[in-house]
Amino acid sequence: MYTWFTEQTPVMQALLATLFTWGVTALGAAMVFFFKKINRKVLDGMLGFAAGVMIAASFWSLLNPAIEMAEETSSTPWIPAVVGFLAGGAFLWVADQLIPHLHLGFPREEAEGVPTTWRRSVLLVLAITLHNIPEGLAVGVAFGAVAADIPAASLAGAIALAIGIGIQNFPEGAAVSVPLRREGFSRRKSFMYGQASGIVEPIAGVIGAAAVIMMRPILPYALAFAAGAMIYVVVEELIPESQLEKNTDIATIGTMLGFAVMMTLDVALG
């Protein structure tokens, strides 16, 4: 299976990897067939875990390779990392202001983005979908970097990133579907909404891989961009939501464990 995967084009590898991450989101959403509610402490721990994975991935899989690549081509290697990182955060900030969405645990009246009459369920899905964009983009850019034949990028490292993103997608799928079930939706409809939040990842993954292959000079910027977008999601969404019910110790331990798991994956496989 691994040999077959290595024989695929980078864009196809990115597509397959992000289909995997989407599939794990669907597995998480499938928890609605077994549970009508999730213990809040467990959910907060899982959200913290997701945050830890994304923080570690942002540095080990994205920022560090971006800096190493820039050192090979630029006399000021910190510029691509800083510019790309801030641009990624700015992109998510703009999207956050424009796309209607509602963060987990908040009342309908506190929906963000352009005012709308859309239902709470749609807004919840959009919140998860919004932060799945940088995750898919990160995986796609990582596989595109391998195609650029740069020493700082490796296929094993890109696969490690996809595995890490997939692991943290599991609680995200459950975080959408189970609350919807509790609000009166059928199990099937709750599942469909939950897994739908991950559809954007294969799309963003293919775009990211194709873009960096066609425009190799932007690769350090693209890696840092994905890192900045993911850090924005962590600080603006995941960490606040994980501590909303004051389970701060559990959320913090989850974050530490998530960081450790992703760091181990990247260092061991990358």
JSON list of C-alpha atoms in Angstrom, two decimals, residues 84-257:
[
{"chain": "A", "resi": 84, "resn": "GLY", "atom": "CA", "xyz": [3.32, 33.96, 5.31]},
{"chain": "A", "resi": 85, "resn": "PHE", "atom": "CA", "xyz": [2.43, 33.38, 8.96]},
{"chain": "A", "resi": 86, "resn": "LEU", "atom": "CA", "xyz": [0.76, 36.77, 9.38]},
{"chain": "A", "resi": 87, "resn": "ALA", "atom": "CA", "xyz": [-0.99, 36.45, 6.01]},
{"chain": "A", "resi": 88, "resn": "GLY", "atom": "CA", "xyz": [-2.47, 33.11, 7.09]},
{"chain": "A", "resi": 89, "resn": "GLY", "atom": "CA", "xyz": [-3.83, 34.67, 10.26]},
{"chain": "A", "resi": 90, "resn": "ALA", "atom": "CA", "xyz": [-5.18, 37.66, 8.32]},
{"chain": "A", "resi": 91, "resn": "PHE", "atom": "CA", "xyz": [-6.93, 35.34, 5.86]},
{"chain": "A", "resi": 92, "resn": "LEU", "atom": "CA", "xyz": [-8.73, 33.49, 8.66]},
{"chain": "A", "resi": 93, "resn": "TRP", "atom": "CA", "xyz": [-9.60, 36.79, 10.36]},
{"chain": "A", "resi": 94, "resn": "VAL", "atom": "CA", "xyz": [-11.25, 38.09, 7.19]},
{"chain": "A", "resi": 95, "resn": "ALA", "atom": "CA", "xyz": [-13.08, 34.79, 6.68]},
{"chain": "A", "resi": 96, "resn": "ASP", "atom": "CA", "xyz": [-14.15, 34.93, 10.32]},
{"chain": "A", "resi": 97, "resn": "GLN", "atom": "CA", "xyz": [-15.70, 38.35, 9.77]},
{"chain": "A", "resi": 98, "resn": "LEU", "atom": "CA", "xyz": [-17.51, 37.41, 6.56]},
{"chain": "A", "resi": 99, "resn": "ILE", "atom": "CA", "xyz": [-18.70, 33.81, 6.92]},
{"chain": "A", "resi": 100, "resn": "PRO", "atom": "CA", "xyz": [-21.63, 33.34, 9.34]},
{"chain": "A", "resi": 101, "resn": "HIS", "atom": "CA", "xyz": [-20.76, 30.74, 11.98]},
{"chain": "A", "resi": 102, "resn": "LEU", "atom": "CA", "xyz": [-21.36, 29.80, 15.59]},
{"chain": "A", "resi": 103, "resn": "HIS", "atom": "CA", "xyz": [-18.76, 28.39, 17.94]},
{"chain": "A", "resi": 104, "resn": "LEU", "atom": "CA", "xyz": [-19.56, 25.32, 20.02]},
{"chain": "A", "resi": 105, "resn": "GLY", "atom": "CA", "xyz": [-21.21, 26.09, 23.34]},
{"chain": "A", "resi": 106, "resn": "PHE", "atom": "CA", "xyz": [-22.30, 29.62, 22.48]},
{"chain": "A", "resi": 107, "resn": "PRO", "atom": "CA", "xyz": [-25.94, 30.78, 22.13]},
{"chain": "A", "resi": 108, "resn": "ARG", "atom": "CA", "xyz": [-27.39, 31.53, 18.69]},
{"chain": "A", "resi": 109, "resn": "GLU", "atom": "CA", "xyz": [-27.31, 35.27, 19.43]},
{"chain": "A", "resi": 110, "resn": "GLU", "atom": "CA", "xyz": [-23.50, 35.20, 19.54]},
{"chain": "A", "resi": 111, "resn": "ALA", "atom": "CA", "xyz": [-23.08, 33.97, 15.97]},
{"chain": "A", "resi": 112, "resn": "GLU", "atom": "CA", "xyz": [-20.17, 35.67, 14.19]},
{"chain": "A", "resi": 113, "resn": "GLY", "atom": "CA", "xyz": [-19.72, 36.88, 10.63]},
{"chain": "A", "resi": 114, "resn": "VAL", "atom": "CA", "xyz": [-22.28, 38.56, 8.42]},
{"chain": "A", "resi": 115, "resn": "PRO", "atom": "CA", "xyz": [-25.72, 38.63, 10.12]},
{"chain": "A", "resi": 116, "resn": "THR", "atom": "CA", "xyz": [-27.99, 35.85, 8.86]},
{"chain": "A", "resi": 117, "resn": "THR", "atom": "CA", "xyz": [-31.16, 33.96, 9.69]},
{"chain": "A", "resi": 118, "resn": "TRP", "atom": "CA", "xyz": [-29.52, 30.59, 9.05]},
{"chain": "A", "resi": 119, "resn": "ARG", "atom": "CA", "xyz": [-30.29, 27.88, 11.56]},
{"chain": "A", "resi": 120, "resn": "ARG", "atom": "CA", "xyz": [-28.01, 27.14, 14.50]},
{"chain": "A", "resi": 121, "resn": "SER", "atom": "CA", "xyz": [-27.11, 23.73, 13.03]},
{"chain": "A", "resi": 122, "resn": "VAL", "atom": "CA", "xyz": [-25.79, 25.28, 9.81]},
{"chain": "A", "resi": 123, "resn": "LEU", "atom": "CA", "xyz": [-23.79, 27.86, 11.74]},
{"chain": "A", "resi": 124, "resn": "LEU", "atom": "CA", "xyz": [-22.18, 25.14, 13.90]},
{"chain": "A", "resi": 125, "resn": "VAL", "atom": "CA", "xyz": [-21.12, 23.20, 10.81]},
{"chain": "A", "resi": 126, "resn": "LEU", "atom": "CA", "xyz": [-19.72, 26.34, 9.19]},
{"chain": "A", "resi": 127, "resn": "ALA", "atom": "CA", "xyz": [-17.59, 27.05, 12.28]},
{"chain": "A", "resi": 128, "resn": "ILE", "atom": "CA", "xyz": [-15.85, 23.66, 11.98]},
{"chain": "A", "resi": 129, "resn": "THR", "atom": "CA", "xyz": [-15.69, 23.92, 8.18]},
{"chain": "A", "resi": 130, "resn": "LEU", "atom": "CA", "xyz": [-13.99, 27.30, 8.45]},
{"chain": "A", "resi": 131, "resn": "HIS", "atom": "CA", "xyz": [-11.10, 25.93, 10.45]},
{"chain": "A", "resi": 132, "resn": "ASN", "atom": "CA", "xyz": [-10.83, 22.78, 8.34]},
{"chain": "A", "resi": 133, "resn": "ILE", "atom": "CA", "xyz": [-9.69, 24.95, 5.42]},
{"chain": "A", "resi": 134, "resn": "PRO", "atom": "CA", "xyz": [-6.17, 25.58, 6.81]},
{"chain": "A", "resi": 135, "resn": "GLU", "atom": "CA", "xyz": [-5.89, 21.93, 7.86]},
{"chain": "A", "resi": 136, "resn": "GLY", "atom": "CA", "xyz": [-6.55, 20.69, 4.32]},
{"chain": "A", "resi": 137, "resn": "LEU", "atom": "CA", "xyz": [-4.31, 23.41, 2.91]},
{"chain": "A", "resi": 138, "resn": "ALA", "atom": "CA", "xyz": [-1.49, 22.42, 5.27]},
{"chain": "A", "resi": 139, "resn": "VAL", "atom": "CA", "xyz": [-1.60, 18.79, 4.16]},
{"chain": "A", "resi": 140, "resn": "GLY", "atom": "CA", "xyz": [-1.73, 19.76, 0.48]},
{"chain": "A", "resi": 141, "resn": "VAL", "atom": "CA", "xyz": [1.19, 22.18, 0.76]},
{"chain": "A", "resi": 142, "resn": "ALA", "atom": "CA", "xyz": [3.23, 19.56, 2.63]},
{"chain": "A", "resi": 143, "resn": "PHE", "atom": "CA", "xyz": [2.84, 17.06, -0.22]},
{"chain": "A", "resi": 144, "resn": "GLY", "atom": "CA", "xyz": [3.53, 19.79, -2.77]},
{"chain": "A", "resi": 145, "resn": "ALA", "atom": "CA", "xyz": [6.76, 20.60, -0.94]},
{"chain": "A", "resi": 146, "resn": "VAL", "atom": "CA", "xyz": [7.92, 17.00, -1.37]},
{"chain": "A", "resi": 147, "resn": "ALA", "atom": "CA", "xyz": [7.45, 17.35, -5.14]},
{"chain": "A", "resi": 148, "resn": "ALA", "atom": "CA", "xyz": [9.69, 20.44, -5.08]},
{"chain": "A", "resi": 149, "resn": "ASP", "atom": "CA", "xyz": [12.53, 18.11, -3.97]},
{"chain": "A", "resi": 150, "resn": "ILE", "atom": "CA", "xyz": [13.59, 20.28, -1.05]},
{"chain": "A", "resi": 151, "resn": "PRO", "atom": "CA", "xyz": [15.62, 18.55, 1.71]},
{"chain": "A", "resi": 152, "resn": "ALA", "atom": "CA", "xyz": [13.50, 20.07, 4.48]},
{"chain": "A", "resi": 153, "resn": "ALA", "atom": "CA", "xyz": [10.40, 18.33, 3.12]},
{"chain": "A", "resi": 154, "resn": "SER", "atom": "CA", "xyz": [9.86, 14.58, 3.18]},
{"chain": "A", "resi": 155, "resn": "LEU", "atom": "CA", "xyz": [7.05, 12.25, 2.19]},
{"chain": "A", "resi": 156, "resn": "ALA", "atom": "CA", "xyz": [7.11, 10.65, 5.63]},
{"chain": "A", "resi": 157, "resn": "GLY", "atom": "CA", "xyz": [6.75, 14.09, 7.21]},
{"chain": "A", "resi": 158, "resn": "ALA", "atom": "CA", "xyz": [3.77, 14.92, 5.00]},
{"chain": "A", "resi": 159, "resn": "ILE", "atom": "CA", "xyz": [2.16, 11.60, 5.89]},
{"chain": "A", "resi": 160, "resn": "ALA", "atom": "CA", "xyz": [2.80, 12.27, 9.59]},
{"chain": "A", "resi": 161, "resn": "LEU", "atom": "CA", "xyz": [1.05, 15.62, 9.23]},
{"chain": "A", "resi": 162, "resn": "ALA", "atom": "CA", "xyz": [-1.95, 13.97, 7.58]},
{"chain": "A", "resi": 163, "resn": "ILE", "atom": "CA", "xyz": [-2.13, 11.36, 10.36]},
{"chain": "A", "resi": 164, "resn": "GLY", "atom": "CA", "xyz": [-1.94, 14.07, 13.04]},
{"chain": "A", "resi": 165, "resn": "ILE", "atom": "CA", "xyz": [-4.65, 16.18, 11.39]},
{"chain": "A", "resi": 166, "resn": "GLY", "atom": "CA", "xyz": [-6.77, 13.06, 10.99]},
{"chain": "A", "resi": 167, "resn": "ILE", "atom": "CA", "xyz": [-6.45, 12.16, 14.69]},
{"chain": "A", "resi": 168, "resn": "GLN", "atom": "CA", "xyz": [-7.60, 15.59, 15.82]},
{"chain": "A", "resi": 169, "resn": "ASN", "atom": "CA", "xyz": [-10.47, 15.56, 13.30]},
{"chain": "A", "resi": 170, "resn": "PHE", "atom": "CA", "xyz": [-12.15, 12.74, 15.22]},
{"chain": "A", "resi": 171, "resn": "PRO", "atom": "CA", "xyz": [-13.29, 14.90, 18.15]},
{"chain": "A", "resi": 172, "resn": "GLU", "atom": "CA", "xyz": [-14.25, 17.67, 15.74]},
{"chain": "A", "resi": 173, "resn": "GLY", "atom": "CA", "xyz": [-16.72, 15.42, 13.94]},
{"chain": "A", "resi": 174, "resn": "ALA", "atom": "CA", "xyz": [-18.24, 14.35, 17.24]},
{"chain": "A", "resi": 175, "resn": "ALA", "atom": "CA", "xyz": [-18.31, 17.95, 18.46]},
{"chain": "A", "resi": 176, "resn": "VAL", "atom": "CA", "xyz": [-20.73, 18.80, 15.63]},
{"chain": "A", "resi": 177, "resn": "SER", "atom": "CA", "xyz": [-22.92, 15.71, 15.34]},
{"chain": "A", "resi": 178, "resn": "VAL", "atom": "CA", "xyz": [-23.59, 14.90, 19.00]},
{"chain": "A", "resi": 179, "resn": "PRO", "atom": "CA", "xyz": [-24.76, 18.41, 20.01]},
{"chain": "A", "resi": 180, "resn": "LEU", "atom": "CA", "xyz": [-27.09, 18.43, 16.99]},
{"chain": "A", "resi": 181, "resn": "ARG", "atom": "CA", "xyz": [-28.58, 15.11, 18.12]},
{"chain": "A", "resi": 182, "resn": "ARG", "atom": "CA", "xyz": [-29.14, 16.58, 21.55]},
{"chain": "A", "resi": 183, "resn": "GLU", "atom": "CA", "xyz": [-31.01, 19.47, 19.93]},
{"chain": "A", "resi": 184, "resn": "GLY", "atom": "CA", "xyz": [-33.51, 17.09, 18.34]},
{"chain": "A", "resi": 185, "resn": "PHE", "atom": "CA", "xyz": [-32.01, 16.16, 14.98]},
{"chain": "A", "resi": 186, "resn": "SER", "atom": "CA", "xyz": [-32.20, 12.54, 13.84]},
{"chain": "A", "resi": 187, "resn": "ARG", "atom": "CA", "xyz": [-29.02, 10.47, 14.19]},
{"chain": "A", "resi": 188, "resn": "ARG", "atom": "CA", "xyz": [-28.66, 10.26, 10.41]},
{"chain": "A", "resi": 189, "resn": "LYS", "atom": "CA", "xyz": [-29.06, 14.00, 9.88]},
{"chain": "A", "resi": 190, "resn": "SER", "atom": "CA", "xyz": [-26.69, 14.79, 12.74]},
{"chain": "A", "resi": 191, "resn": "PHE", "atom": "CA", "xyz": [-24.10, 12.47, 11.20]},
{"chain": "A", "resi": 192, "resn": "MET", "atom": "CA", "xyz": [-24.49, 14.04, 7.76]},
{"chain": "A", "resi": 193, "resn": "TYR", "atom": "CA", "xyz": [-23.97, 17.53, 9.18]},
{"chain": "A", "resi": 194, "resn": "GLY", "atom": "CA", "xyz": [-20.95, 16.37, 11.21]},
{"chain": "A", "resi": 195, "resn": "GLN", "atom": "CA", "xyz": [-19.10, 14.72, 8.36]},
{"chain": "A", "resi": 196, "resn": "ALA", "atom": "CA", "xyz": [-19.98, 17.54, 5.96]},
{"chain": "A", "resi": 197, "resn": "SER", "atom": "CA", "xyz": [-17.72, 19.85, 7.94]},
{"chain": "A", "resi": 198, "resn": "GLY", "atom": "CA", "xyz": [-14.71, 17.93, 6.60]},
{"chain": "A", "resi": 199, "resn": "ILE", "atom": "CA", "xyz": [-15.59, 18.08, 2.90]},
{"chain": "A", "resi": 200, "resn": "VAL", "atom": "CA", "xyz": [-13.55, 21.23, 2.47]},
{"chain": "A", "resi": 201, "resn": "GLU", "atom": "CA", "xyz": [-10.28, 19.49, 3.40]},
{"chain": "A", "resi": 202, "resn": "PRO", "atom": "CA", "xyz": [-9.79, 17.50, 0.15]},
{"chain": "A", "resi": 203, "resn": "ILE", "atom": "CA", "xyz": [-10.64, 20.64, -1.84]},
{"chain": "A", "resi": 204, "resn": "ALA", "atom": "CA", "xyz": [-8.13, 22.79, 0.07]},
{"chain": "A", "resi": 205, "resn": "GLY", "atom": "CA", "xyz": [-5.56, 19.98, -0.03]},
{"chain": "A", "resi": 206, "resn": "VAL", "atom": "CA", "xyz": [-5.61, 19.67, -3.82]},
{"chain": "A", "resi": 207, "resn": "ILE", "atom": "CA", "xyz": [-5.48, 23.45, -4.27]},
{"chain": "A", "resi": 208, "resn": "GLY", "atom": "CA", "xyz": [-2.53, 23.74, -1.89]},
{"chain": "A", "resi": 209, "resn": "ALA", "atom": "CA", "xyz": [-0.52, 20.96, -3.55]},
{"chain": "A", "resi": 210, "resn": "ALA", "atom": "CA", "xyz": [-1.20, 22.21, -7.09]},
{"chain": "A", "resi": 211, "resn": "ALA", "atom": "CA", "xyz": [-0.38, 25.82, -6.21]},
{"chain": "A", "resi": 212, "resn": "VAL", "atom": "CA", "xyz": [3.06, 25.16, -4.72]},
{"chain": "A", "resi": 213, "resn": "ILE", "atom": "CA", "xyz": [4.01, 22.76, -7.54]},
{"chain": "A", "resi": 214, "resn": "MET", "atom": "CA", "xyz": [3.17, 25.37, -10.18]},
{"chain": "A", "resi": 215, "resn": "MET", "atom": "CA", "xyz": [4.71, 28.27, -8.24]},
{"chain": "A", "resi": 216, "resn": "ARG", "atom": "CA", "xyz": [7.70, 26.84, -6.37]},
{"chain": "A", "resi": 217, "resn": "PRO", "atom": "CA", "xyz": [9.01, 30.22, -5.13]},
{"chain": "A", "resi": 218, "resn": "ILE", "atom": "CA", "xyz": [5.90, 30.69, -2.98]},
{"chain": "A", "resi": 219, "resn": "LEU", "atom": "CA", "xyz": [6.45, 27.41, -1.13]},
{"chain": "A", "resi": 220, "resn": "PRO", "atom": "CA", "xyz": [7.99, 28.87, 2.08]},
{"chain": "A", "resi": 221, "resn": "TYR", "atom": "CA", "xyz": [5.24, 31.49, 2.16]},
{"chain": "A", "resi": 222, "resn": "ALA", "atom": "CA", "xyz": [2.56, 28.82, 1.60]},
{"chain": "A", "resi": 223, "resn": "LEU", "atom": "CA", "xyz": [3.86, 26.63, 4.43]},
{"chain": "A", "resi": 224, "resn": "ALA", "atom": "CA", "xyz": [3.99, 29.60, 6.82]},
{"chain": "A", "resi": 225, "resn": "PHE", "atom": "CA", "xyz": [0.54, 30.74, 5.60]},
{"chain": "A", "resi": 226, "resn": "ALA", "atom": "CA", "xyz": [-0.99, 27.39, 6.56]},
{"chain": "A", "resi": 227, "resn": "ALA", "atom": "CA", "xyz": [0.77, 27.57, 9.94]},
{"chain": "A", "resi": 228, "resn": "GLY", "atom": "CA", "xyz": [-0.56, 31.06, 10.64]},
{"chain": "A", "resi": 229, "resn": "ALA", "atom": "CA", "xyz": [-4.09, 30.05, 9.69]},
{"chain": "A", "resi": 230, "resn": "MET", "atom": "CA", "xyz": [-3.97, 27.04, 12.00]},
{"chain": "A", "resi": 231, "resn": "ILE", "atom": "CA", "xyz": [-2.60, 29.03, 14.95]},
{"chain": "A", "resi": 232, "resn": "TYR", "atom": "CA", "xyz": [-5.37, 31.57, 14.44]},
{"chain": "A", "resi": 233, "resn": "VAL", "atom": "CA", "xyz": [-7.96, 28.79, 14.68]},
{"chain": "A", "resi": 234, "resn": "VAL", "atom": "CA", "xyz": [-6.34, 27.38, 17.83]},
{"chain": "A", "resi": 235, "resn": "VAL", "atom": "CA", "xyz": [-6.23, 30.70, 19.68]},
{"chain": "A", "resi": 236, "resn": "GLU", "atom": "CA", "xyz": [-9.53, 32.10, 18.43]},
{"chain": "A", "resi": 237, "resn": "GLU", "atom": "CA", "xyz": [-11.63, 28.95, 18.62]},
{"chain": "A", "resi": 238, "resn": "LEU", "atom": "CA", "xyz": [-10.28, 25.70, 20.04]},
{"chain": "A", "resi": 239, "resn": "ILE", "atom": "CA", "xyz": [-8.67, 26.92, 23.26]},
{"chain": "A", "resi": 240, "resn": "PRO", "atom": "CA", "xyz": [-11.54, 29.27, 24.26]},
{"chain": "A", "resi": 241, "resn": "GLU", "atom": "CA", "xyz": [-14.11, 26.54, 23.56]},
{"chain": "A", "resi": 242, "resn": "SER", "atom": "CA", "xyz": [-12.15, 23.93, 25.50]},
{"chain": "A", "resi": 243, "resn": "GLN", "atom": "CA", "xyz": [-12.13, 26.18, 28.58]},
{"chain": "A", "resi": 244, "resn": "LEU", "atom": "CA", "xyz": [-15.65, 27.53, 28.31]},
{"chain": "A", "resi": 245, "resn": "GLU", "atom": "CA", "xyz": [-16.94, 25.26, 31.11]},
{"chain": "A", "resi": 246, "resn": "LYS", "atom": "CA", "xyz": [-13.92, 26.00, 33.32]},
{"chain": "A", "resi": 247, "resn": "ASN", "atom": "CA", "xyz": [-12.40, 22.53, 32.82]},
{"chain": "A", "resi": 248, "resn": "THR", "atom": "CA", "xyz": [-9.07, 24.26, 32.38]},
{"chain": "A", "resi": 249, "resn": "ASP", "atom": "CA", "xyz": [-6.82, 21.51, 33.75]},
{"chain": "A", "resi": 250, "resn": "ILE", "atom": "CA", "xyz": [-8.38, 18.84, 31.55]},
{"chain": "A", "resi": 251, "resn": "ALA", "atom": "CA", "xyz": [-8.21, 21.06, 28.47]},
{"chain": "A", "resi": 252, "resn": "THR", "atom": "CA", "xyz": [-4.59, 21.97, 29.20]},
{"chain": "A", "resi": 253, "resn": "ILE", "atom": "CA", "xyz": [-3.55, 18.34, 29.71]},
{"chain": "A", "resi": 254, "resn": "GLY", "atom": "CA", "xyz": [-5.31, 17.50, 26.42]},
{"chain": "A", "resi": 255, "resn": "THR", "atom": "CA", "xyz": [-3.34, 20.24, 24.68]},
{"chain": "A", "resi": 256, "resn": "MET", "atom": "CA", "xyz": [-0.05, 18.94, 26.08]},
{"chain": "A", "resi": 257, "resn": "LEU", "atom": "CA", "xyz": [-0.84, 15.39, 25.00]}
]
